[in-house]
Short mmCIF file of C-alpha atoms in Angstrom, two decimals:
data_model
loop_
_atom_site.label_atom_id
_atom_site.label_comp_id
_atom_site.label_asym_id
_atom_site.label_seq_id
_atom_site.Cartn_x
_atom_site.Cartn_y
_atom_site.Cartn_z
CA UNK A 1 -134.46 279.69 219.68
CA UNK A 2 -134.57 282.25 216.80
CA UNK A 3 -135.19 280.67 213.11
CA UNK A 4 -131.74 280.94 211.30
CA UNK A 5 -131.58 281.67 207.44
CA UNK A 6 -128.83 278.94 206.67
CA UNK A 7 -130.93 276.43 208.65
CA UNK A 8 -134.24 276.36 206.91
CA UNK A 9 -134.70 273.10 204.92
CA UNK A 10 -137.66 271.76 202.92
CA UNK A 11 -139.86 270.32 205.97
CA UNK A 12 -139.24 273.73 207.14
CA UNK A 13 -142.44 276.28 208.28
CA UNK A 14 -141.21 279.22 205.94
CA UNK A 15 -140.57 276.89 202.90
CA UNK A 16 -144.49 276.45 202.55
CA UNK A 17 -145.06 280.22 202.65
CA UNK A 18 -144.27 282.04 199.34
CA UNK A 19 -142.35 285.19 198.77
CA UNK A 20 -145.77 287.66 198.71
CA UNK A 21 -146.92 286.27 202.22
CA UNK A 22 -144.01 287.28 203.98
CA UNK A 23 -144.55 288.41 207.10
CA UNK A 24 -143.34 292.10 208.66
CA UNK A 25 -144.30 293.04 211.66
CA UNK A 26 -142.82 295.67 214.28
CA UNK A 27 -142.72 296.15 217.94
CA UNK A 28 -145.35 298.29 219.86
CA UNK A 29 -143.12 299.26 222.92
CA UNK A 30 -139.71 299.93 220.46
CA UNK A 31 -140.62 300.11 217.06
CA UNK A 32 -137.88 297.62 216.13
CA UNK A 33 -138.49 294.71 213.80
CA UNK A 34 -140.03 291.70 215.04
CA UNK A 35 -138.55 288.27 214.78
CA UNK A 36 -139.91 284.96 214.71
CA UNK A 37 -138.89 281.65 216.63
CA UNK A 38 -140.11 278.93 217.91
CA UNK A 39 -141.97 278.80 221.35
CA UNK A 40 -140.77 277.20 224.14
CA UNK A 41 -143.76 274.50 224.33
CA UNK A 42 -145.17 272.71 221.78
CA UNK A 43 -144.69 273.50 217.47
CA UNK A 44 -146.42 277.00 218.10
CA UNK A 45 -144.15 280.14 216.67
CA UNK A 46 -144.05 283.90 218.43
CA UNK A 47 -142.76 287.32 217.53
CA UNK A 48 -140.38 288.90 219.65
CA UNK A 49 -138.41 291.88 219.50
CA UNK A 50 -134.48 291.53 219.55
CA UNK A 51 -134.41 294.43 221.84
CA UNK A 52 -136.86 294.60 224.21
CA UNK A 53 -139.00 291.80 226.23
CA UNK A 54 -141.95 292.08 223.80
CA UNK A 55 -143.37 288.37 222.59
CA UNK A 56 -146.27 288.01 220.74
CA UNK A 57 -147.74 284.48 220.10
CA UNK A 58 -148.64 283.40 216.67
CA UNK A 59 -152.21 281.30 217.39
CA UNK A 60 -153.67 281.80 213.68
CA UNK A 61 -153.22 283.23 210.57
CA UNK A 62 -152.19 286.89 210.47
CA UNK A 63 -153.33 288.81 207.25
CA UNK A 64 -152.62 292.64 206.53
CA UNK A 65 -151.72 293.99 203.27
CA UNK A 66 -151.11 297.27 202.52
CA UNK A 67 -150.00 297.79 198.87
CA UNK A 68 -147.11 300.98 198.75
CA UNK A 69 -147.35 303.32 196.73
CA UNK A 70 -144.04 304.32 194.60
CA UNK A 71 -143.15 307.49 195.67
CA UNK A 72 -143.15 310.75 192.97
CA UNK A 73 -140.02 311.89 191.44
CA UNK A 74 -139.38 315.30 190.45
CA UNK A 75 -137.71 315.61 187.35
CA UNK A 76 -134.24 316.78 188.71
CA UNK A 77 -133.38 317.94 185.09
CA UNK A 78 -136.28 320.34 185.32
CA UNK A 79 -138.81 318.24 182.61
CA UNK A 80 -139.21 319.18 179.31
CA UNK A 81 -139.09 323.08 179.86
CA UNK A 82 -135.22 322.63 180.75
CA UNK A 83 -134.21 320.57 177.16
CA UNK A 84 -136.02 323.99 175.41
CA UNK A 85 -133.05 326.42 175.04
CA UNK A 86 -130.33 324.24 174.91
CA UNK A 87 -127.50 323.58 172.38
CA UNK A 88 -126.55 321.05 169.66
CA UNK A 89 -123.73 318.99 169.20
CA UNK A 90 -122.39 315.95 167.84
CA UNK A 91 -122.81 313.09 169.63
CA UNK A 92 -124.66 309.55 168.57
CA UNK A 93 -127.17 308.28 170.54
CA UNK A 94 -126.93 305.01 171.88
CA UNK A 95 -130.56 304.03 170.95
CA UNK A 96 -130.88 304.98 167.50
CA UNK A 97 -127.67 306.12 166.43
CA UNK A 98 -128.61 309.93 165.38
CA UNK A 99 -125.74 311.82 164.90
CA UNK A 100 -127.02 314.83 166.56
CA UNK A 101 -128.15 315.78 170.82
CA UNK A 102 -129.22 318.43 172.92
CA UNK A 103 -126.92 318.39 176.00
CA UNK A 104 -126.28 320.48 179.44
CA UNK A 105 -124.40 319.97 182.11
CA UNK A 106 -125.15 320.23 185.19
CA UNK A 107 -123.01 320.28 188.48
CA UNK A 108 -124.20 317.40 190.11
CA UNK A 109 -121.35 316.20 192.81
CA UNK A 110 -118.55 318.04 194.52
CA UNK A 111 -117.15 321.35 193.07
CA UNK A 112 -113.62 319.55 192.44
CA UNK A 113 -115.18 317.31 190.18
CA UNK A 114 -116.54 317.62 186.41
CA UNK A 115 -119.86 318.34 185.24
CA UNK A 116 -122.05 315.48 184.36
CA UNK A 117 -123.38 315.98 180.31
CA UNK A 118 -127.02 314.92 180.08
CA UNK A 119 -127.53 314.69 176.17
CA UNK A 120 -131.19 314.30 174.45
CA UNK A 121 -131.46 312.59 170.68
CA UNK A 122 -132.32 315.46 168.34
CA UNK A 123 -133.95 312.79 166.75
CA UNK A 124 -137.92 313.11 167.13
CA UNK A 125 -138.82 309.31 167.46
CA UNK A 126 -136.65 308.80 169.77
CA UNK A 127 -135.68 311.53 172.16
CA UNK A 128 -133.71 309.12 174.44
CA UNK A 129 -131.75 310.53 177.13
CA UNK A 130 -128.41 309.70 178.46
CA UNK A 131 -125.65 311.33 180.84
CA UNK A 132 -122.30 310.89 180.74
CA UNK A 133 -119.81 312.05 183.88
#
């Protein structure tokens, strides 16, 4: 009988875990996401796959961590090279209040709708950055 989410009290198993031991494990035959319920006999708990036969019994303490790494992001703007030959114009900037940005726009969904405006504070304490569109 698989462990429901609405049915988990306080004498529950998973209440005594807490949130950075959670447990993620997937199937070796499928690849899917394994589950966890309660065996058949006894108090003991097993993964199994939602999918395919595959059970695995929980007899001890499993412990793997893998800490992720946050993935790169290129600057889609092009970085500070792209803000270096751009104009002026009016505009206040919501950090600050300077009276004065760099903008461009830049095409950034379908061709029947408008550019977005990317604006940078011309102010050189601040040089926050903000889009509008």
């Amino acid at each position: 009988m698989p462990i429901e989410h609405g049915k988990l009290g306080s004498e529950s198993w998973l209440s005594k875990w807490s949130f950075n031991e959670i447990v993620m494990d997937f199937c070796p035959s499928c690849g899917n996401l394994l589950l966890v319920e309660h065996a058949a006999v006894g108090r003991s708990l097993r993964f199994f796959c939602p999918t395919c036969p595959y059970v695995f019994p929980i007899e001890r303490k499993i412990s793997n961590k893998l800490q992720l790494k946050q993935k790169e992001v290129d600057d889609v703007l092009g970085g500070e090279e792209a803000w270096k030959n751009v104009d002026r114009t009016e505009a206040v900037c919501p950090k600050c209040t300077f009276r004065q940005a760099y903008f461009m726009q830049i095409q950034i969904r379908s061709a029947d709708e408008p550019m977005s405006t990317f604006y940078k504070c011309c102010n050189h304490n601040c040089q926050f950055q903000w889009r509008e569109g």
